[in-house]
């Protein structure tokens, strides 16, 4: 499934040569959406007229020499990002009819650099899930094999890039939601350091984990989108004040890196042999390139999933308490008093997975269990963070699979716990807050994409991207 364009650099060369225009690009992507959206269920809404108008405006700016950095980039937005005047539902019934009253910081920065938005993308409800089967609008399908899932929760965003319905997507990643669907769809997904990109205008799931991240075909586009979206923001007090490097100009790798891989993760039962092989091959290539590659053990591997699910459900139960039928979207029509309004609205408006997590989160925060679960999980998170940071001081990067298997079949994982366990490799970077990228690393026997993940120390995205660039197709270096 080769896209027509793999990077904005390629597109901008053609725009400069006059062999394409933003209007033509938008027409091309709209055509691809038209062709496959019914089958793949990627876009909940296509902003065709607006995208055409934006394209016209950017073409005029290009002619006048006043266009921004992202001129020519056609982007889709996951349904968790606020864009003023546009519907925003987190793929949930509870936000039926809701429209954003403002534009979030990251989205606003993209617009200011002349990105063109083509539509709103399907995802797991409130970004809770790993297969996109939890959307109130039905599942998204993997474009490589529509009987399989695209991953989640940013499944629509990954498939949109995979199926060439836009050049890039903006997703969100709490425990892997950008990286895991990117891996399942053979594209690149970057979760920046926690706090690198403002969360203002991102629907909150677990606020101490949530990060916005790009999904692209090339490392250079991931770098550019990060550069545009990152930076301090008076509207999000947790957004980092650290200056934003020009990531897109810092893609030259160092000649030698120290690379660690988690031996106990790799030798785990349940790892698909082809995923294991892809990792071994990559490690071999890296040794061949003269890097130092060493096995390390991560003692807290088994604690990772419980810690993540205790903390994120706790935060979610608090964040989602605002959806009560009074302030936003859906209101149960058959309520008789205030309490029944809350109960009925929430029972009818939230899907089963979201309800499960709210109940779990409420339970772990309840007075009798708070210390046993929430406080303890906070402590374990600190240990995971410290241990991860320690490794990332000894090594420039940690390399591990993004997922234990390639994309599974729709309906295959019925048991929620088995779905949670599939997050084993992505939650470490989320618990530690460090940046991580998933890059394509071949396919399995069924032709399904395999993803590899690279972690680096806090705020070392420039190095992470430069290194990732050496492991991706040459087109990515454009
Ligand atoms: N699959 C993970 C979960 O269900 C990750 C979700 C996310 O990153 N938003 O929580």
Coordinates of C-alpha atoms and ligand atoms in Angstrom, one line a residue:
X1 CA 0.0 0.0 0.0
X2 CA 2.4 2.7 -1.2
X3 CA 1.2 6.2 -0.6
X4 CA 1.5 8.8 -3.3
X5 CA 3.5 11.0 -1.0
X6 CA 5.5 9.9 2.0
X7 CA 6.6 13.3 3.3
X8 CA 5.8 16.9 3.2
X9 CA 9.3 17.6 1.8
X10 CA 8.3 15.7 -1.3
X11 CA 5.0 17.6 -1.6
X12 CA 6.7 21.0 -1.1
X13 CA 9.2 20.2 -3.8
X14 CA 6.2 19.6 -6.2
X15 CA 4.4 22.7 -5.0
X16 CA 7.5 24.8 -5.6
X17 CA 7.9 23.2 -9.1
X18 CA 4.3 23.9 -9.8
X19 CA 3.5 20.2 -10.6
X20 CA 0.8 20.1 -7.9
X21 CA -1.3 22.5 -5.8
X22 CA -3.0 22.3 -2.4
X23 CA -6.3 22.1 -4.2
X24 CA -5.1 19.0 -6.1
X25 CA -3.8 17.4 -3.0
X26 CA -7.1 17.9 -1.2
X27 CA -8.9 16.5 -4.2
X28 CA -6.6 13.5 -4.1
X29 CA -7.1 12.7 -0.4
X30 CA -10.9 13.3 -0.7
X31 CA -11.0 10.8 -3.5
X32 CA -9.3 8.2 -1.4
X33 CA -11.6 8.9 1.5
X34 CA -14.6 8.6 -0.8
X35 CA -13.3 5.3 -2.1
X36 CA -12.7 3.5 1.2
X37 CA -14.3 5.3 4.1
X38 CA -17.5 3.3 4.1
X39 CA -15.6 0.1 4.4
X40 CA -12.9 1.2 6.9
X41 CA -15.0 3.6 9.0
X42 CA -12.1 6.0 9.5
X43 CA -13.6 9.5 9.3
X44 CA -16.7 10.4 11.4
X45 CA -16.9 13.6 9.5
X46 CA -15.2 14.8 6.4
X47 CA -14.7 18.6 6.1
X48 CA -14.6 18.6 2.3
X49 CA -15.7 22.1 1.6
X50 CA -13.7 23.7 4.3
X51 CA -10.6 21.7 3.2
X52 CA -11.1 22.9 -0.3
X53 CA -11.4 26.5 0.9
X54 CA -8.3 26.2 3.1
X55 CA -6.4 24.7 0.1
X56 CA -7.4 27.6 -2.0
X57 CA -6.2 30.1 0.7
X58 CA -2.8 28.2 1.1
X59 CA -2.3 28.2 -2.6
X60 CA -2.7 31.9 -2.7
X61 CA -0.3 32.3 0.2
X62 CA 2.2 30.1 -1.6
X63 CA 1.9 32.3 -4.7
X64 CA 2.5 35.4 -2.5
X65 CA 5.4 33.8 -0.7
X66 CA 3.7 34.1 2.7
X67 CA 2.8 30.4 3.4
X68 CA 3.6 28.7 6.7
X69 CA 5.9 25.7 7.4
X70 CA 3.1 23.2 6.9
X71 CA 1.8 24.4 3.6
X72 CA 0.7 21.4 1.6
X73 CA 0.2 19.1 4.6
X74 CA -3.3 17.6 4.8
X75 CA -4.1 16.4 8.3
X76 CA -6.9 14.4 10.0
X77 CA -7.8 15.0 13.7
X78 CA -8.6 12.3 16.2
X79 CA -12.1 12.9 17.7
X80 CA -10.5 14.0 21.0
X81 CA -9.1 17.4 19.8
X82 CA -11.1 20.6 20.1
X83 CA -11.5 22.6 16.9
X84 CA -13.8 25.6 17.3
X85 CA -17.2 25.2 15.7
X86 CA -16.6 21.5 14.9
X87 CA -18.2 18.5 16.4
X88 CA -16.2 16.8 19.2
X89 CA -17.4 13.5 20.6
X90 CA -14.5 11.3 21.7
X91 CA -16.5 8.7 19.8
X92 CA -19.1 8.6 22.6
X93 CA -22.8 9.0 22.7
X94 CA -22.5 11.1 25.7
X95 CA -21.2 14.0 23.6
X96 CA -24.0 13.7 21.0
X97 CA -24.5 17.1 19.4
X98 CA -21.5 18.7 21.2
X99 CA -19.4 21.3 19.3
X100 CA -16.1 22.7 20.4
X101 CA -16.3 26.2 21.8
X102 CA -12.6 26.9 21.2
X103 CA -9.6 25.5 19.4
X104 CA -7.0 23.7 21.4
X105 CA -3.4 24.9 21.5
X106 CA -1.8 22.2 19.3
X107 CA -4.5 22.4 16.7
X108 CA -4.3 26.2 16.6
X109 CA -0.5 26.0 16.1
X110 CA -1.0 23.6 13.2
X111 CA -3.5 26.0 11.6
X112 CA -1.2 28.9 12.1
X113 CA 1.4 27.1 10.0
X114 CA -1.1 26.5 7.2
X115 CA -2.0 22.8 7.8
X116 CA -5.2 21.8 6.0
X117 CA -7.7 19.8 8.1
X118 CA -9.7 17.2 6.2
X119 CA -11.8 15.6 8.9
X120 CA -12.5 14.1 12.3
X121 CA -11.3 10.6 12.9
X122 CA -13.0 7.6 14.7
X123 CA -11.3 6.2 17.9
X124 CA -12.1 4.1 20.9
X125 CA -14.6 5.9 23.2
X126 CA -12.7 8.4 25.3
X127 CA -9.5 6.9 24.0
X128 CA -10.0 3.8 26.1
X129 CA -9.0 0.7 24.1
X130 CA -6.5 -1.0 22.0
X131 CA -8.5 -2.1 19.0
X132 CA -11.0 0.6 18.1
X133 CA -13.8 -1.7 18.8
X134 CA -15.0 0.5 21.7
X135 CA -16.3 3.4 19.5
X136 CA -19.9 4.3 19.6
X137 CA -19.7 4.7 15.9
X138 CA -18.5 1.1 15.2
X139 CA -15.1 -0.3 14.7
X140 CA -12.4 1.0 12.3
X141 CA -10.9 -1.7 10.1
X142 CA -7.2 -2.2 9.2
X143 CA -6.7 -1.2 5.5
X144 CA -4.2 -4.1 5.0
X145 CA -6.8 -6.7 6.0
X146 CA -10.3 -5.4 6.9
X147 CA -11.0 -8.5 9.0
X148 CA -8.4 -7.2 11.4
X149 CA -8.3 -4.3 13.9
X150 CA -6.3 -1.2 13.3
X151 CA -5.3 -1.0 17.0
X152 CA -6.4 1.8 19.2
X153 CA -7.3 4.1 20.5
X154 CA -6.2 6.3 17.6
X155 CA -7.2 3.6 15.1
X156 CA -9.0 5.9 12.6
X157 CA -5.9 8.2 12.7
X158 CA -3.5 5.4 11.9
X159 CA -5.7 3.9 9.1
X160 CA -6.2 7.3 7.5
X161 CA -2.4 7.6 7.0
X162 CA -2.1 3.9 6.1
X163 CA -4.8 4.1 3.4
X164 CA -3.5 7.5 2.1
X165 CA -6.6 9.5 3.1
X166 CA -4.4 12.3 4.5
X167 CA -0.7 12.8 4.8
X168 CA -0.6 12.8 8.6
X169 CA -2.9 12.4 11.6
X170 CA -2.9 13.9 15.0
X171 CA -3.7 11.4 17.7
X172 CA -3.4 11.1 21.5
X173 CA -1.4 8.6 23.5
X174 CA -2.1 7.7 27.2
X175 CA -0.7 4.2 27.2
X176 CA 0.2 3.5 23.6
X177 CA -2.7 4.9 21.6
X178 CA -0.5 6.6 19.0
X179 CA 2.2 4.0 18.9
X180 CA 0.2 0.7 18.9
X181 CA -2.1 1.6 16.0
X182 CA 0.9 3.0 14.1
X183 CA 2.6 -0.4 14.5
X184 CA -0.6 -2.3 13.4
X185 CA -0.9 -0.1 10.3
X186 CA 2.8 0.1 9.2
X187 CA 3.2 3.8 9.9
X188 CA 5.1 6.0 12.3
X189 CA 3.7 7.1 15.7
X190 CA 5.4 9.4 18.1
X191 CA 4.5 10.0 21.8
X192 CA 6.5 13.0 23.0
X193 CA 7.8 13.5 26.5
X194 CA 4.9 14.1 28.9
X195 CA 4.3 17.9 28.9
X196 CA 6.1 18.6 25.6
X197 CA 2.8 19.4 23.9
X198 CA 0.1 21.4 25.7
X199 CA -3.0 19.4 26.5
X200 CA -5.3 22.4 26.3
X201 CA -8.1 21.3 24.0
X202 CA -7.4 17.6 24.4
X203 CA -10.3 15.7 26.0
X204 CA -8.9 14.4 29.2
X205 CA -8.6 10.6 29.8
X206 CA -5.7 10.3 32.4
X207 CA -4.2 13.7 32.7
X208 CA -0.8 12.7 34.1
X209 CA -0.3 10.4 31.1
X210 CA -2.1 12.0 28.1
X211 CA 0.0 13.4 25.3
X212 CA -0.8 14.5 21.8
X213 CA 1.2 12.8 19.1
X214 CA 1.6 12.7 15.3
X215 CA 1.1 9.7 13.0
X216 CA 3.0 9.9 9.7
X217 CA 4.8 8.0 7.0
X218 CA 8.1 9.7 7.6
X219 CA 10.3 10.6 10.6
X220 CA 10.8 14.1 9.0
X221 CA 7.1 14.8 9.2
X222 CA 6.9 13.6 12.8
X223 CA 9.7 16.0 13.6
X224 CA 8.1 18.9 11.9
X225 CA 4.7 18.3 13.5
X226 CA 6.2 18.0 16.9
X227 CA 8.2 21.2 16.3
X228 CA 5.0 23.1 15.4
X229 CA 2.8 21.7 18.2
X230 CA 5.3 21.7 21.1
X231 CA 6.1 24.4 23.6
X232 CA 5.0 26.4 26.6
X233 CA 1.4 27.4 26.9
X234 CA -0.3 29.6 29.5
X235 CA -3.4 27.6 29.1
X236 CA -1.9 24.3 30.4
X237 CA 0.2 24.8 33.5
X238 CA 1.7 21.3 33.0
X239 CA 3.1 22.2 29.6
X240 CA 6.9 22.3 29.7
X241 CA 8.7 25.6 29.6
X242 CA 11.7 24.0 27.9
X243 CA 12.6 25.7 24.6
X244 CA 11.6 23.8 21.5
X245 CA 14.5 22.6 19.3
X246 CA 14.1 22.8 15.5
X247 CA 13.5 19.0 15.5
X248 CA 13.1 18.9 11.7
X249 CA 16.6 20.3 11.2
X250 CA 18.3 18.0 13.7
X251 CA 17.8 14.7 12.0
X252 CA 21.5 13.9 11.6
X253 CA 22.3 10.9 13.8
X254 CA 25.5 10.4 15.9
X255 CA 27.9 7.8 14.5
X256 CA 27.6 5.6 17.6
X257 CA 24.9 5.1 20.2
X258 CA 24.5 2.9 23.3
X259 CA 21.4 0.8 22.8
X260 CA 19.7 -1.4 25.4
X261 CA 17.0 -3.9 24.8
X262 CA 14.9 -5.5 27.5
X263 CA 15.9 -9.2 27.4
X264 CA 13.1 -10.3 29.8
X265 CA 10.5 -8.6 27.6
X266 CA 11.8 -10.2 24.5
X267 CA 12.0 -13.7 25.9
X268 CA 8.4 -13.6 27.1
X269 CA 5.8 -16.2 26.2
X270 CA 3.1 -14.7 24.0
X271 CA 5.5 -12.8 21.8
X272 CA 4.8 -13.6 18.2
X273 CA 7.9 -15.3 16.7
X274 CA 8.0 -12.9 13.7
X275 CA 7.9 -9.9 16.1
X276 CA 10.8 -11.4 18.0
X277 CA 12.7 -12.0 14.7
X278 CA 12.1 -8.4 13.5
X279 CA 13.6 -7.2 16.8
X280 CA 16.6 -9.5 16.6
X281 CA 17.3 -8.5 13.0
X282 CA 17.2 -4.8 13.9
X283 CA 19.5 -5.4 16.8
X284 CA 21.9 -7.2 14.4
X285 CA 21.7 -4.3 11.9
X286 CA 22.5 -1.9 14.7
X287 CA 25.5 -3.9 15.8
X288 CA 26.6 -3.9 12.1
X289 CA 26.4 -0.1 12.1
X290 CA 28.9 0.0 15.0
X291 CA 26.4 0.8 17.8
X292 CA 26.9 -0.8 21.2
X293 CA 23.9 -3.1 21.8
X294 CA 23.4 -4.7 25.2
X295 CA 20.7 -6.8 26.9
X296 CA 19.3 -5.3 30.1
X297 CA 16.7 -6.6 32.5
X298 CA 13.7 -4.6 33.7
X299 CA 12.7 -6.0 37.0
X300 CA 9.2 -4.4 37.1
X301 CA 7.8 -5.7 33.9
X302 CA 4.9 -7.6 35.5
X303 CA 3.9 -4.6 37.6
X304 CA 3.5 -2.4 34.6
X305 CA 0.0 -3.3 33.4
X306 CA -1.7 -3.3 36.9
X307 CA 0.0 0.0 37.7
X308 CA -1.1 1.6 34.5
X309 CA -4.7 0.4 34.8
X310 CA -5.1 1.4 38.4
X311 CA -3.8 5.0 37.9
X312 CA -5.4 5.7 34.5
X313 CA -8.8 4.4 35.6
X314 CA -8.6 6.5 38.8
X315 CA -7.8 9.6 36.8
X316 CA -10.5 8.8 34.2
X317 CA -13.2 8.3 36.9
X318 CA -12.5 11.8 38.1
X319 CA -12.1 13.4 34.6
X320 CA -15.3 11.8 33.3
X321 CA -17.4 12.9 36.2
X322 CA -18.1 16.1 34.3
X323 CA -20.3 14.3 31.8
X324 CA -23.5 14.4 33.7
X325 CA -26.2 15.4 31.3
X326 CA -26.2 19.0 32.5
X327 CA -23.2 20.6 30.9
X328 CA -22.4 18.7 27.7
X329 CA -24.0 16.8 24.8
X330 CA -26.4 14.0 25.6
X331 CA -29.1 14.2 28.2
X332 CA -31.4 11.2 29.0
X333 CA -34.9 12.1 28.0
X334 CA -36.6 10.0 30.6
X335 CA -35.1 11.4 33.8
X336 CA -37.5 12.4 36.6
X337 CA -35.1 14.2 39.1
X338 CA -31.5 15.3 39.3
X339 CA -30.2 12.0 40.5
X340 CA -32.0 10.0 37.8
X341 CA -30.8 12.5 35.2
X342 CA -27.1 11.7 36.2
X343 CA -27.7 8.0 36.4
X344 CA -29.7 7.6 33.2
X345 CA -27.5 9.9 31.2
X346 CA -24.3 8.2 32.2
X347 CA -25.8 4.7 31.8
X348 CA -27.1 5.4 28.3
X349 CA -24.3 7.7 27.2
X350 CA -21.2 5.7 28.1
X351 CA -20.3 2.4 26.5
X352 CA -19.4 -0.7 28.4
X353 CA -15.6 -0.2 28.5
X354 CA -15.9 3.3 29.7
X355 CA -18.3 2.3 32.4
X356 CA -16.0 -0.5 33.5
X357 CA -13.1 1.9 33.8
X358 CA -15.1 4.5 35.7
X359 CA -16.2 1.8 38.2
X360 CA -12.7 0.4 38.5
X361 CA -11.3 3.9 39.0
X362 CA -14.0 4.8 41.6
X363 CA -13.2 1.6 43.4
X364 CA -9.5 2.2 43.7
X365 CA -10.0 5.7 44.9
X366 CA -12.6 4.8 47.5
X367 CA -11.7 5.5 51.1
X368 CA -11.2 1.8 52.1
X369 CA -9.1 0.8 49.2
X370 CA -7.2 4.1 48.4
X371 CA -4.0 3.0 50.1
X372 CA -4.1 -0.6 48.9
X373 CA -4.4 0.4 45.3
X374 CA -4.0 4.0 44.4
X375 CA -1.2 5.0 46.8
X376 CA 0.6 1.8 46.1
X377 CA 0.3 2.2 42.3
X378 CA 1.7 5.7 42.6
X379 CA 4.7 4.3 44.5
X380 CA 5.2 1.6 41.9
X381 CA 4.9 4.2 39.1
X382 CA 7.8 6.2 40.8
X383 CA 9.9 3.0 40.9
X384 CA 9.2 2.3 37.2
X385 CA 10.0 5.9 36.4
X386 CA 13.3 5.9 38.3
X387 CA 14.4 2.5 36.9
X388 CA 13.5 3.6 33.3
X389 CA 15.4 6.9 33.7
X390 CA 18.4 5.1 35.2
X391 CA 18.5 2.8 32.1
X392 CA 18.1 5.9 29.8
X393 CA 21.1 7.5 31.5
X394 CA 23.2 4.3 30.8
X395 CA 21.9 3.9 27.2
X396 CA 20.9 6.5 24.6
X397 CA 17.9 4.4 23.6
X398 CA 15.9 1.4 24.6
X399 CA 14.6 -0.7 21.8
X400 CA 11.6 -3.1 22.2
X401 CA 8.7 -4.3 20.2
X402 CA 5.7 -2.0 20.1
X403 CA 3.2 -4.8 20.5
X404 CA 3.5 -8.6 21.3
X405 CA 1.6 -9.5 18.1
X406 CA 0.6 -8.0 14.9
X407 CA -3.0 -6.8 14.3
X408 CA -5.5 -9.4 15.5
X409 CA -9.0 -10.1 14.1
X410 CA -12.0 -8.1 15.0
X411 CA -13.8 -9.7 17.9
X412 CA -10.8 -11.9 18.7
X413 CA -10.1 -10.4 22.2
X414 CA -13.4 -10.7 24.1
X415 CA -11.9 -10.6 27.6
X416 CA -10.9 -7.1 28.6
X417 CA -7.9 -8.3 30.6
X418 CA -6.4 -10.0 27.5
X419 CA -6.9 -6.7 25.7
X420 CA -5.1 -4.8 28.5
X421 CA -2.2 -7.3 28.6
X422 CA -1.5 -6.4 24.9
X423 CA -0.3 -3.0 26.2
X424 CA 2.7 -4.5 27.9
X425 CA 5.3 -2.8 25.8
X426 CA 3.7 0.6 25.4
X427 CA 2.8 1.6 29.0
X428 CA 6.4 1.8 30.2
X429 CA 7.1 5.1 28.4
X430 CA 3.7 6.4 29.5
X431 CA 4.3 5.5 33.2
X432 CA 7.8 7.0 33.0
X433 CA 6.7 10.0 30.9
X434 CA 9.6 9.5 28.4
X435 CA 9.3 9.9 24.7
X436 CA 8.8 6.9 22.5
X437 CA 8.3 6.3 18.8
X438 CA 7.0 3.3 16.9
X439 CA 8.5 2.6 13.4
X440 CA 7.6 0.0 10.8
X441 CA 9.9 -3.1 10.9
X442 CA 8.6 -5.4 8.1
X443 CA 5.6 -7.7 8.0
X444 CA 4.6 -11.1 9.3
X445 CA 3.7 -14.1 7.1
X446 CA 0.2 -12.8 6.7
X447 CA 1.5 -9.5 5.4
X448 CA 0.6 -7.6 8.6
X449 CA 2.9 -4.8 9.6
X450 CA 5.3 -5.2 12.6
X451 CA 6.3 -2.2 14.7
X452 CA 9.4 -1.6 16.8
X453 CA 9.6 0.9 19.5
X454 CA 12.4 3.2 20.6
X455 CA 12.5 5.1 24.0
X456 CA 14.8 7.9 24.9
X457 CA 15.4 10.1 27.9
X458 CA 13.1 13.0 28.7
X459 CA 13.1 15.8 26.1
X460 CA 15.6 13.9 23.9
X461 CA 13.1 13.8 20.9
X462 CA 15.7 15.3 18.6
X463 CA 18.1 12.3 19.2
X464 CA 15.2 9.9 19.2
X465 CA 14.0 11.1 15.8
X466 CA 17.5 11.2 14.3
X467 CA 18.1 7.6 15.4
X468 CA 14.6 6.5 14.2
X469 CA 15.4 8.0 10.8
X470 CA 18.3 5.5 10.4
X471 CA 15.9 2.6 10.8
X472 CA 13.2 3.7 8.4
X473 CA 13.0 3.6 4.6
X474 CA 15.1 6.0 2.7
X475 CA 12.0 8.0 1.6
X476 CA 11.6 9.0 5.3
X477 CA 14.9 10.9 5.2
X478 CA 13.5 13.3 2.7
Ligands
LIG1 N1 -4.8 0.7 25.2 C1 -4.5 1.5 26.3 C2 -5.8 1.7 27.1 O1 -6.8 1.1 26.7 C3 -4.0 2.9 25.8 C4 -5.1 3.9 25.5 C5 -4.5 5.2 25.2 O2 -3.3 5.4 25.1 N2 -5.4 6.2 25.1 O3 -5.8 2.4 28.1

